[in-house]
Amino acid sequence: MTRLTILEYPDPRLRTRAAPVTQVDDSIRQLVADLFETMYAAPGIGLAATQVNVHQRVLVADVSEDKNQPVALINPEIIAADGAEITEEGCLSVPGYFDRVERPNHIRVRALNLQGEVFEMEAQGLLAVCIQHEMDHLQGKLFVDYLSELKRSRLRKRAQKQRRQEPEHAAL
Ligand code: ZN
């Protein structure tokens, strides 16, 4: 496995829309393994391929305390969503910055597994937030896009000035 370099805001490559995976082969399985290694090492609770400059619809997450509940989604689609919850989100691509974002707190997702088979899963709470956050990355969207223009312009200035800090909370 290889630890990959994570792109940081405002890198324009984070705005790329990922293409669907056409075949789940060894290169995709390798990508998933590398995403997990990179995410756990960061440390973070989710990572989208976009963040490592690979523009295919692949994401990984693990919101468990013991880091033993890995979730890998290929070509994920949200097929149902309800509820609403405000969560303080962070992002490995926006180091050291956290802000509140409102999203549905219960989703049903359809995706391909590592064998290329379709499956569906339910996610609630932090896992639901994390999957939505990572799916945004696959569309070239960042959680800071939900914030006001004033906050984003401050953040851009800060990102230009500041060096990377250690995250204080879970970063997605
Ligand atoms: Zn993120």
mmCIF file of C-alpha atoms and ligand atoms in Angstrom:
data_model
loop_
_atom_site.group_PDB
_atom_site.id
_atom_site.type_symbol
_atom_site.label_atom_id
_atom_site.label_comp_id
_atom_site.label_asym_id
_atom_site.label_seq_id
_atom_site.Cartn_x
_atom_site.Cartn_y
_atom_site.Cartn_z
ATOM 1 C CA MET A 1 0.000 0.000 0.000
ATOM 2 C CA THR A 2 1.078 3.534 -0.615
ATOM 3 C CA ARG A 3 0.372 6.658 1.329
ATOM 4 C CA LEU A 4 -0.853 9.271 -1.142
ATOM 5 C CA THR A 5 -0.511 13.059 -1.063
ATOM 6 C CA ILE A 6 -3.705 14.891 -0.116
ATOM 7 C CA LEU A 7 -4.546 18.014 -2.140
ATOM 8 C CA GLU A 8 -5.286 21.092 -0.065
ATOM 9 C CA TYR A 9 -7.757 23.927 -0.564
ATOM 10 C CA PRO A 10 -7.750 26.059 -2.659
ATOM 11 C CA ASP A 11 -6.035 23.655 -5.088
ATOM 12 C CA PRO A 12 -8.171 23.810 -8.260
ATOM 13 C CA ARG A 13 -7.812 20.046 -8.807
ATOM 14 C CA LEU A 14 -10.225 19.609 -5.867
ATOM 15 C CA ARG A 15 -12.884 21.056 -8.211
ATOM 16 C CA THR A 16 -12.637 18.170 -10.687
ATOM 17 C CA ARG A 17 -15.749 16.026 -11.131
ATOM 18 C CA ALA A 18 -14.876 12.341 -10.851
ATOM 19 C CA ALA A 19 -15.892 9.899 -13.576
ATOM 20 C CA PRO A 20 -17.800 6.699 -12.780
ATOM 21 C CA VAL A 21 -15.706 3.555 -12.436
ATOM 22 C CA THR A 22 -16.374 1.378 -15.487
ATOM 23 C CA GLN A 23 -14.745 -1.780 -14.178
ATOM 24 C CA VAL A 24 -13.828 -2.773 -10.621
ATOM 25 C CA ASP A 25 -10.433 -4.329 -11.237
ATOM 26 C CA ASP A 26 -7.146 -4.646 -9.354
ATOM 27 C CA SER A 27 -6.249 -1.011 -9.993
ATOM 28 C CA ILE A 28 -9.463 0.086 -8.240
ATOM 29 C CA ARG A 29 -8.842 -2.354 -5.366
ATOM 30 C CA GLN A 30 -5.328 -0.924 -5.058
ATOM 31 C CA LEU A 31 -6.741 2.601 -5.043
ATOM 32 C CA VAL A 32 -9.129 1.642 -2.212
ATOM 33 C CA ALA A 33 -6.253 0.127 -0.185
ATOM 34 C CA ASP A 34 -4.153 3.258 -0.707
ATOM 35 C CA LEU A 35 -7.074 5.514 0.243
ATOM 36 C CA PHE A 36 -7.547 3.584 3.500
ATOM 37 C CA GLU A 37 -3.845 3.772 4.310
ATOM 38 C CA THR A 38 -3.755 7.510 3.579
ATOM 39 C CA MET A 39 -6.955 8.179 5.552
ATOM 40 C CA TYR A 40 -5.885 6.198 8.646
ATOM 41 C CA ALA A 41 -2.417 7.768 8.624
ATOM 42 C CA ALA A 42 -3.711 11.355 8.300
ATOM 43 C CA PRO A 43 -5.669 10.590 10.589
ATOM 44 C CA GLY A 44 -9.122 11.084 9.132
ATOM 45 C CA ILE A 45 -12.514 9.366 9.068
ATOM 46 C CA GLY A 46 -13.170 9.630 5.340
ATOM 47 C CA LEU A 47 -11.347 10.222 2.079
ATOM 48 C CA ALA A 48 -12.467 10.617 -1.513
ATOM 49 C CA ALA A 49 -10.292 9.742 -4.516
ATOM 50 C CA THR A 50 -10.577 13.378 -5.668
ATOM 51 C CA GLN A 51 -8.532 14.419 -2.622
ATOM 52 C CA VAL A 52 -5.559 12.376 -3.847
ATOM 53 C CA ASN A 53 -5.960 13.666 -7.408
ATOM 54 C CA VAL A 54 -7.570 10.485 -8.766
ATOM 55 C CA HIS A 55 -10.781 11.442 -10.514
ATOM 56 C CA GLN A 56 -12.860 8.288 -10.241
ATOM 57 C CA ARG A 57 -15.980 7.803 -8.110
ATOM 58 C CA VAL A 58 -14.393 6.006 -5.158
ATOM 59 C CA LEU A 59 -14.487 6.898 -1.459
ATOM 60 C CA VAL A 60 -13.581 5.310 1.847
ATOM 61 C CA ALA A 61 -14.728 5.982 5.416
ATOM 62 C CA ASP A 62 -14.344 4.596 8.907
ATOM 63 C CA VAL A 63 -16.038 6.530 11.686
ATOM 64 C CA SER A 64 -15.533 3.837 14.354
ATOM 65 C CA GLU A 65 -13.487 4.538 17.473
ATOM 66 C CA ASP A 66 -11.318 1.449 16.955
ATOM 67 C CA LYS A 67 -10.855 2.005 13.218
ATOM 68 C CA ASN A 68 -12.225 -1.423 12.441
ATOM 69 C CA GLN A 69 -15.345 -0.613 10.402
ATOM 70 C CA PRO A 70 -14.001 0.297 6.972
ATOM 71 C CA VAL A 71 -16.539 1.311 4.326
ATOM 72 C CA ALA A 72 -15.508 1.499 0.655
ATOM 73 C CA LEU A 73 -18.001 2.811 -1.898
ATOM 74 C CA ILE A 74 -17.518 2.718 -5.663
ATOM 75 C CA ASN A 75 -19.925 4.768 -7.818
ATOM 76 C CA PRO A 76 -22.019 5.691 -4.748
ATOM 77 C CA GLU A 77 -25.521 7.121 -5.184
ATOM 78 C CA ILE A 78 -27.825 8.386 -2.449
ATOM 79 C CA ILE A 79 -31.206 6.781 -3.034
ATOM 80 C CA ALA A 80 -32.979 8.137 0.060
ATOM 81 C CA ALA A 81 -32.238 10.805 2.650
ATOM 82 C CA ASP A 82 -34.115 12.198 5.630
ATOM 83 C CA GLY A 83 -33.674 14.069 8.869
ATOM 84 C CA ALA A 84 -31.376 17.012 9.421
ATOM 85 C CA GLU A 85 -28.440 17.512 11.691
ATOM 86 C CA ILE A 86 -25.812 20.195 12.119
ATOM 87 C CA THR A 87 -22.331 18.744 12.492
ATOM 88 C CA GLU A 88 -19.017 20.457 12.962
ATOM 89 C CA GLU A 89 -17.150 19.273 9.886
ATOM 90 C CA GLY A 90 -13.508 19.350 8.993
ATOM 91 C CA CYS A 91 -11.661 18.107 5.946
ATOM 92 C CA LEU A 92 -8.209 16.691 5.314
ATOM 93 C CA SER A 93 -8.056 19.063 2.333
ATOM 94 C CA VAL A 94 -8.845 22.100 4.520
ATOM 95 C CA PRO A 95 -6.475 21.442 7.421
ATOM 96 C CA GLY A 96 -7.149 23.133 10.732
ATOM 97 C CA TYR A 97 -10.567 24.535 9.779
ATOM 98 C CA PHE A 98 -13.901 23.369 11.176
ATOM 99 C CA ASP A 99 -17.396 24.738 10.734
ATOM 100 C CA ARG A 100 -21.009 23.734 11.090
ATOM 101 C CA VAL A 101 -22.850 22.235 8.140
ATOM 102 C CA GLU A 102 -26.432 20.969 8.046
ATOM 103 C CA ARG A 103 -27.175 17.746 6.176
ATOM 104 C CA PRO A 104 -29.644 14.849 6.278
ATOM 105 C CA ASN A 105 -28.625 12.507 9.114
ATOM 106 C CA HIS A 106 -30.007 9.306 7.631
ATOM 107 C CA ILE A 107 -29.275 8.103 4.120
ATOM 108 C CA ARG A 108 -29.584 4.992 2.021
ATOM 109 C CA VAL A 109 -26.745 4.489 -0.453
ATOM 110 C CA ARG A 110 -26.327 2.216 -3.451
ATOM 111 C CA ALA A 111 -22.785 1.464 -4.630
ATOM 112 C CA LEU A 112 -20.481 -1.211 -5.993
ATOM 113 C CA ASN A 113 -18.324 -3.288 -3.661
ATOM 114 C CA LEU A 114 -14.740 -4.427 -4.306
ATOM 115 C CA GLN A 115 -16.059 -7.352 -6.352
ATOM 116 C CA GLY A 116 -18.004 -4.986 -8.595
ATOM 117 C CA GLU A 117 -21.363 -6.109 -7.167
ATOM 118 C CA VAL A 118 -24.186 -3.670 -6.431
ATOM 119 C CA PHE A 119 -25.121 -3.343 -2.772
ATOM 120 C CA GLU A 120 -27.138 -0.981 -0.616
ATOM 121 C CA MET A 121 -26.471 0.261 2.883
ATOM 122 C CA GLU A 122 -28.058 2.536 5.465
ATOM 123 C CA ALA A 123 -25.978 5.133 7.239
ATOM 124 C CA GLN A 124 -26.899 7.362 10.164
ATOM 125 C CA GLY A 125 -25.313 10.154 12.157
ATOM 126 C CA LEU A 126 -21.604 10.710 11.615
ATOM 127 C CA LEU A 127 -21.288 7.996 8.944
ATOM 128 C CA ALA A 128 -24.161 9.553 6.966
ATOM 129 C CA VAL A 129 -22.507 12.987 7.209
ATOM 130 C CA CYS A 130 -19.130 11.552 6.237
ATOM 131 C CA ILE A 131 -20.458 9.738 3.141
ATOM 132 C CA GLN A 132 -22.257 12.893 1.968
ATOM 133 C CA HIS A 133 -19.114 14.973 2.553
ATOM 134 C CA GLU A 134 -16.992 12.508 0.539
ATOM 135 C CA MET A 135 -19.599 12.294 -2.227
ATOM 136 C CA ASP A 136 -19.437 16.090 -2.494
ATOM 137 C CA HIS A 137 -15.686 15.769 -3.113
ATOM 138 C CA LEU A 138 -16.429 13.453 -6.055
ATOM 139 C CA GLN A 139 -18.512 16.318 -7.532
ATOM 140 C CA GLY A 140 -15.729 18.837 -6.981
ATOM 141 C CA LYS A 141 -17.524 20.322 -3.992
ATOM 142 C CA LEU A 142 -16.030 21.169 -0.575
ATOM 143 C CA PHE A 143 -17.786 21.632 2.771
ATOM 144 C CA VAL A 144 -16.630 25.246 2.834
ATOM 145 C CA ASP A 145 -18.911 25.839 -0.187
ATOM 146 C CA TYR A 146 -21.813 25.675 2.291
ATOM 147 C CA LEU A 147 -20.394 28.612 4.260
ATOM 148 C CA SER A 148 -20.966 32.317 3.642
ATOM 149 C CA GLU A 149 -18.803 34.143 1.090
ATOM 150 C CA LEU A 150 -17.301 36.197 3.941
ATOM 151 C CA LYS A 151 -16.145 33.070 5.772
ATOM 152 C CA ARG A 152 -14.766 31.568 2.581
ATOM 153 C CA SER A 153 -12.788 34.661 1.647
ATOM 154 C CA ARG A 154 -11.253 34.708 5.154
ATOM 155 C CA LEU A 155 -10.445 31.046 4.789
ATOM 156 C CA ARG A 156 -8.784 31.526 1.388
ATOM 157 C CA LYS A 157 -6.582 34.272 2.834
ATOM 158 C CA ARG A 158 -5.702 32.090 5.783
ATOM 159 C CA ALA A 159 -4.974 29.077 3.561
ATOM 160 C CA GLN A 160 -2.540 31.184 1.561
ATOM 161 C CA LYS A 161 -0.745 32.340 4.695
ATOM 162 C CA GLN A 162 -0.857 29.458 7.074
ATOM 163 C CA ARG A 163 1.062 26.254 7.156
ATOM 164 C CA ARG A 164 -0.589 22.941 7.904
ATOM 165 C CA GLN A 165 -1.793 22.456 11.475
ATOM 166 C CA GLU A 166 -2.652 19.263 13.257
ATOM 167 C CA PRO A 167 -6.425 18.721 13.136
ATOM 168 C CA GLU A 168 -8.133 19.103 16.525
ATOM 169 C CA HIS A 169 -11.217 17.141 15.560
ATOM 170 C CA ALA A 170 -11.998 14.292 13.240
ATOM 171 C CA ALA A 171 -11.303 15.366 9.697
ATOM 172 C CA LEU A 172 -13.252 13.937 6.795
HETATM 173 ZN ZN ZN B 1 -13.140 16.417 2.927
#
